[in-house]
Short mmCIF file of N, CA and C in Angstrom, two decimals:
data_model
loop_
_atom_site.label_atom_id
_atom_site.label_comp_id
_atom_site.label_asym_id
_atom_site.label_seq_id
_atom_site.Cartn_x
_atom_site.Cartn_y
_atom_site.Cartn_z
N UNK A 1 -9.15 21.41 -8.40
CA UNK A 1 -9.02 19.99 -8.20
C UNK A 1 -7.86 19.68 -7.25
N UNK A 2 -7.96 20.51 -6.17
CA UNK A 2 -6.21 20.62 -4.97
C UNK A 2 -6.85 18.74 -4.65
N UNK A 3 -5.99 18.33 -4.29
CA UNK A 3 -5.94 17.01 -4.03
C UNK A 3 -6.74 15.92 -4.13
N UNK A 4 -7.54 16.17 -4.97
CA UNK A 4 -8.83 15.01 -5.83
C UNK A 4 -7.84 14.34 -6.84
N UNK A 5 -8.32 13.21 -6.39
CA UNK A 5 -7.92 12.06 -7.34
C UNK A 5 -8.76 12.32 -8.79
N UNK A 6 -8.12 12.80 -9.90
CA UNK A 6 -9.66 12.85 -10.40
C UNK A 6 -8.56 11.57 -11.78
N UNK A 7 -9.89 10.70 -12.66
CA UNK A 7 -9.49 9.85 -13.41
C UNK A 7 -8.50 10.32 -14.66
N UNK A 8 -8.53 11.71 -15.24
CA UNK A 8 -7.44 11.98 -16.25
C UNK A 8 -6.24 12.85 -15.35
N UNK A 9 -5.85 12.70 -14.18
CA UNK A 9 -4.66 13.17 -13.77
C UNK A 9 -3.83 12.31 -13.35
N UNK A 10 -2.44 12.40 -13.62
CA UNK A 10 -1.37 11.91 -13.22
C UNK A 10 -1.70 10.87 -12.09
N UNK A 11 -1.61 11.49 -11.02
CA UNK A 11 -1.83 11.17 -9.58
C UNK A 11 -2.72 9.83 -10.07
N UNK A 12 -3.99 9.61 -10.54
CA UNK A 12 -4.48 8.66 -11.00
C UNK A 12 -3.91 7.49 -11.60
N UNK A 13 -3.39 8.09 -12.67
CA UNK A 13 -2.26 7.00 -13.34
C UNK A 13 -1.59 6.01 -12.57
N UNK A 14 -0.85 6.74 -11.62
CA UNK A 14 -0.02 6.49 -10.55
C UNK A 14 -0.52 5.19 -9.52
N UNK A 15 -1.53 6.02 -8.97
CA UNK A 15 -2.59 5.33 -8.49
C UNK A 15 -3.12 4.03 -9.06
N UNK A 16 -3.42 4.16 -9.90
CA UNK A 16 -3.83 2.75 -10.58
C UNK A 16 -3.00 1.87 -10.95
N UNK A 17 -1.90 2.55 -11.47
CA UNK A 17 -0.76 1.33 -11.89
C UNK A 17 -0.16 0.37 -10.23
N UNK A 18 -0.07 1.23 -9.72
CA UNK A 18 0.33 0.37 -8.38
C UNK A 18 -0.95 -0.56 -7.87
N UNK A 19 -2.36 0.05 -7.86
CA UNK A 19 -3.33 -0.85 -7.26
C UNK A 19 -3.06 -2.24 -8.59
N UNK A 20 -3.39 -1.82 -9.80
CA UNK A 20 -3.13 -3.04 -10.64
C UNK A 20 -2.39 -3.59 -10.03
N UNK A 21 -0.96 -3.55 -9.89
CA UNK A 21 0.36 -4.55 -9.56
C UNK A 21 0.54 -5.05 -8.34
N UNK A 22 -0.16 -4.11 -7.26
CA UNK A 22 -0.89 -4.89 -5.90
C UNK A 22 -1.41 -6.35 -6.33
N UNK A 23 -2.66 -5.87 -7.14
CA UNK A 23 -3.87 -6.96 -7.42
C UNK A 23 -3.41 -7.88 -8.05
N UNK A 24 -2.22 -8.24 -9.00
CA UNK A 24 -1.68 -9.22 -9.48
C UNK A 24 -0.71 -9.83 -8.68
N UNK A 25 -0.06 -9.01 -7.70
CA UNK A 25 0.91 -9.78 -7.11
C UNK A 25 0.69 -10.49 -5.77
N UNK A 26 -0.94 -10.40 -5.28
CA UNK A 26 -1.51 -10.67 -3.65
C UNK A 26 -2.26 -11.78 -4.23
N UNK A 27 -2.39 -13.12 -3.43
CA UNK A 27 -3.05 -14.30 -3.61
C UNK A 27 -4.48 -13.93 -3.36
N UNK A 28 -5.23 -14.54 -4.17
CA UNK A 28 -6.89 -14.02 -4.48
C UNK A 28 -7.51 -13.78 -3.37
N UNK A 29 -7.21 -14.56 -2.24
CA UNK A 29 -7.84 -14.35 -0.73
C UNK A 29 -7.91 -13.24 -0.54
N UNK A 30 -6.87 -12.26 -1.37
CA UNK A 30 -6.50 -11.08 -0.55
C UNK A 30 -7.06 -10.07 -1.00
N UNK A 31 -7.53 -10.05 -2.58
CA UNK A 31 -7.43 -9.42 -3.85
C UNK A 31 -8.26 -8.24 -3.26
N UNK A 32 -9.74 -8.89 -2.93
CA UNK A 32 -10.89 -7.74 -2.23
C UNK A 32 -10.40 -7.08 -1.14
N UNK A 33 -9.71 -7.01 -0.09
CA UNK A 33 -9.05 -6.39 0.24
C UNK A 33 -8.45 -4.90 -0.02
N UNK A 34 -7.45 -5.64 -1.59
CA UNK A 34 -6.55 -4.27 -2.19
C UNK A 34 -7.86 -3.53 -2.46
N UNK A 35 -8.96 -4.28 -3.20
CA UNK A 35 -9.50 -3.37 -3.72
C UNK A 35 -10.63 -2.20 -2.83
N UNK A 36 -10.83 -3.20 -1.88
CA UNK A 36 -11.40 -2.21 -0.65
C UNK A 36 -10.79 -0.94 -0.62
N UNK A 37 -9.66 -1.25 -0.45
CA UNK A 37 -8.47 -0.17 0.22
C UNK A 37 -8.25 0.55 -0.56
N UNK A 38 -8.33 0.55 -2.16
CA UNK A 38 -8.39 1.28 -3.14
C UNK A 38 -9.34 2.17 -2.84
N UNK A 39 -10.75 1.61 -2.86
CA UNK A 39 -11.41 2.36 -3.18
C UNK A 39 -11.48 3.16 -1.90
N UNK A 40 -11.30 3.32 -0.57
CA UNK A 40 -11.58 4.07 0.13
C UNK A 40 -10.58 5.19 0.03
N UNK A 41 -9.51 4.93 -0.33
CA UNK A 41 -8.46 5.92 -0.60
C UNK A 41 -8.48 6.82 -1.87
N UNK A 42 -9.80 6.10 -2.91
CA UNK A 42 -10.13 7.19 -4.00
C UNK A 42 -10.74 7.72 -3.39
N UNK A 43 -11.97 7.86 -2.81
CA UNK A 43 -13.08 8.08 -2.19
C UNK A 43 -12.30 9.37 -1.25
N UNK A 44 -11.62 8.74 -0.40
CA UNK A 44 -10.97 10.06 0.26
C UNK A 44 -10.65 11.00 -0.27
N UNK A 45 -9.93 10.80 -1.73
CA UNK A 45 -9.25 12.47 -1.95
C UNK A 45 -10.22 13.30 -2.40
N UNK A 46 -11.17 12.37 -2.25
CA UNK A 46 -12.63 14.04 -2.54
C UNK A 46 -12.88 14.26 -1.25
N UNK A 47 -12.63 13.89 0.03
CA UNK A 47 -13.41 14.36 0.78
C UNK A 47 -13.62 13.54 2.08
N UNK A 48 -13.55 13.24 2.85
CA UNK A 48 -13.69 12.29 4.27
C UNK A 48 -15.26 12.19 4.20
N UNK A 49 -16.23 12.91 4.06
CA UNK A 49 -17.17 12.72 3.71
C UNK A 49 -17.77 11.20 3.01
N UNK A 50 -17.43 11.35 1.82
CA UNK A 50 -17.79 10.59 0.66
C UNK A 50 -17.19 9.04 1.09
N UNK A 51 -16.34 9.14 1.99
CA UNK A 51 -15.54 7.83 2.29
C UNK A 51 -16.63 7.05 3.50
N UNK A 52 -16.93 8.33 4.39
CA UNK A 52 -17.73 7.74 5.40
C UNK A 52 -18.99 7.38 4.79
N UNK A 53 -19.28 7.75 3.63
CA UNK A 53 -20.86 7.51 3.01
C UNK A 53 -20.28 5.97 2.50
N UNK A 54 -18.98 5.83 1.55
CA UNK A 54 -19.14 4.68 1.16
C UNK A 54 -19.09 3.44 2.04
N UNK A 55 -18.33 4.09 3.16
CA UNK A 55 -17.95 2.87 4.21
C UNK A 55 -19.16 2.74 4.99
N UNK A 56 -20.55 3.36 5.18
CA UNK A 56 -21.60 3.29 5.50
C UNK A 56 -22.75 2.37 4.56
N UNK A 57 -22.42 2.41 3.33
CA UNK A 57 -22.90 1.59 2.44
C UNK A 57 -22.47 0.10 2.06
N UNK A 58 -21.01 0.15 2.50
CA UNK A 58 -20.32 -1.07 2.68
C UNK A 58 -21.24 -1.87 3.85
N UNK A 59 -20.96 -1.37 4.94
CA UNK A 59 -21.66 -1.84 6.65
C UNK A 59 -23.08 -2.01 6.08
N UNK A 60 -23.67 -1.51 5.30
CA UNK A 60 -25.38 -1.83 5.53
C UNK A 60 -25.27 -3.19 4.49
N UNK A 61 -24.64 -3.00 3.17
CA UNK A 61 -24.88 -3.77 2.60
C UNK A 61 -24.40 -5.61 3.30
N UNK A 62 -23.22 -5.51 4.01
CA UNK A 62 -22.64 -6.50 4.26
C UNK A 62 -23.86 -6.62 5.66
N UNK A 63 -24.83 -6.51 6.34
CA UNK A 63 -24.91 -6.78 7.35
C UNK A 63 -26.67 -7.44 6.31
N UNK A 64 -27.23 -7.01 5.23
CA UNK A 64 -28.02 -6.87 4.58
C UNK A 64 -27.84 -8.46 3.78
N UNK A 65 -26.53 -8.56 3.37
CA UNK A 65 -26.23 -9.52 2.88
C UNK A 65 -26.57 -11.29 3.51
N UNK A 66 -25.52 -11.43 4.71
CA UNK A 66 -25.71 -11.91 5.87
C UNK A 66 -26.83 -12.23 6.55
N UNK A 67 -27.94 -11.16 6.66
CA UNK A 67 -29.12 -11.53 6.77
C UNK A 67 -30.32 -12.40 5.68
N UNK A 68 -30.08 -12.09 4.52
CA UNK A 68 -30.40 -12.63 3.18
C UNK A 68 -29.60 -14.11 3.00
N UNK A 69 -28.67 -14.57 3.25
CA UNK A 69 -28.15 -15.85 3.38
C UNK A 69 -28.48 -16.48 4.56
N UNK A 70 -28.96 -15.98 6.07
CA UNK A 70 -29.60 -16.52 6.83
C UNK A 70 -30.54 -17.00 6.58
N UNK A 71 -31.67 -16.17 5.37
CA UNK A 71 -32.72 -16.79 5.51
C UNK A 71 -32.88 -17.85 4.66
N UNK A 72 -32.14 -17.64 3.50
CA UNK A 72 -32.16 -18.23 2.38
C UNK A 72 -31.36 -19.78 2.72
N UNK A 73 -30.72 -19.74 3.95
CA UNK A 73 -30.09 -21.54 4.39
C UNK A 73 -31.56 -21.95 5.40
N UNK A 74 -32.46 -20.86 6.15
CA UNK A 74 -33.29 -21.20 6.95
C UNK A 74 -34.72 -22.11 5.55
N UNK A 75 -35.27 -21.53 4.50
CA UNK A 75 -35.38 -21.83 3.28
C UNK A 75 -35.70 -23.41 3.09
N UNK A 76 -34.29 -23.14 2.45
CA UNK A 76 -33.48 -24.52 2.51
C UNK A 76 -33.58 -25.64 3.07
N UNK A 77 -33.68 -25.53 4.23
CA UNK A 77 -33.07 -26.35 5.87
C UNK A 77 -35.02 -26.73 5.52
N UNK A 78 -35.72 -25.65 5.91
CA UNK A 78 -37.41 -26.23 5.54
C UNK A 78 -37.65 -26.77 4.54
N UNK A 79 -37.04 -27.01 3.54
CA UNK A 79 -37.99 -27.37 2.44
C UNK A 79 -37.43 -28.89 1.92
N UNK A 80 -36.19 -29.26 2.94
CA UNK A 80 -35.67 -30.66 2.64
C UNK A 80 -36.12 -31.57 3.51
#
């Protein structure tokens, strides 16, 4: 386990207590953010891999999203 974050080690602990105290102390605008940044930095200590998969799943979903609220105001906009 050389430099995996894994959830019952120290390093974790560590890890989390600071993202917690991030997340309480940044105004809500910001909050998703920390937690972005969290998670890509768990994600990393397994592997650059696994980070580029999640940050690939991030990009589809957010572009997936965006398109689904396009249609869903286009919808809308027709049916009033």
């Amino acid at each position: 386990s050389k430099g995996r974050m894994e959830f019952t080690s120290i390093i974790f602990a560590i890890f989390y207590s600071i993202i917690f105290l991030l997340y309480g102390c940044v105004p809500d605008k910001n909050r998703k953010i920390i937690l972005l940044a969290a998670n890509l930095i768990f994600y990393v200590s397994f592997g650059i891999k696994y980070a580029l998969v999640l940050f690939a799943v991030i990009v589809f979903s957010f572009f997936v999203a965006t398109i689904v609220e396009r249609k869903r105001k286009k919808y809308y906009f027709g049916i009033s």
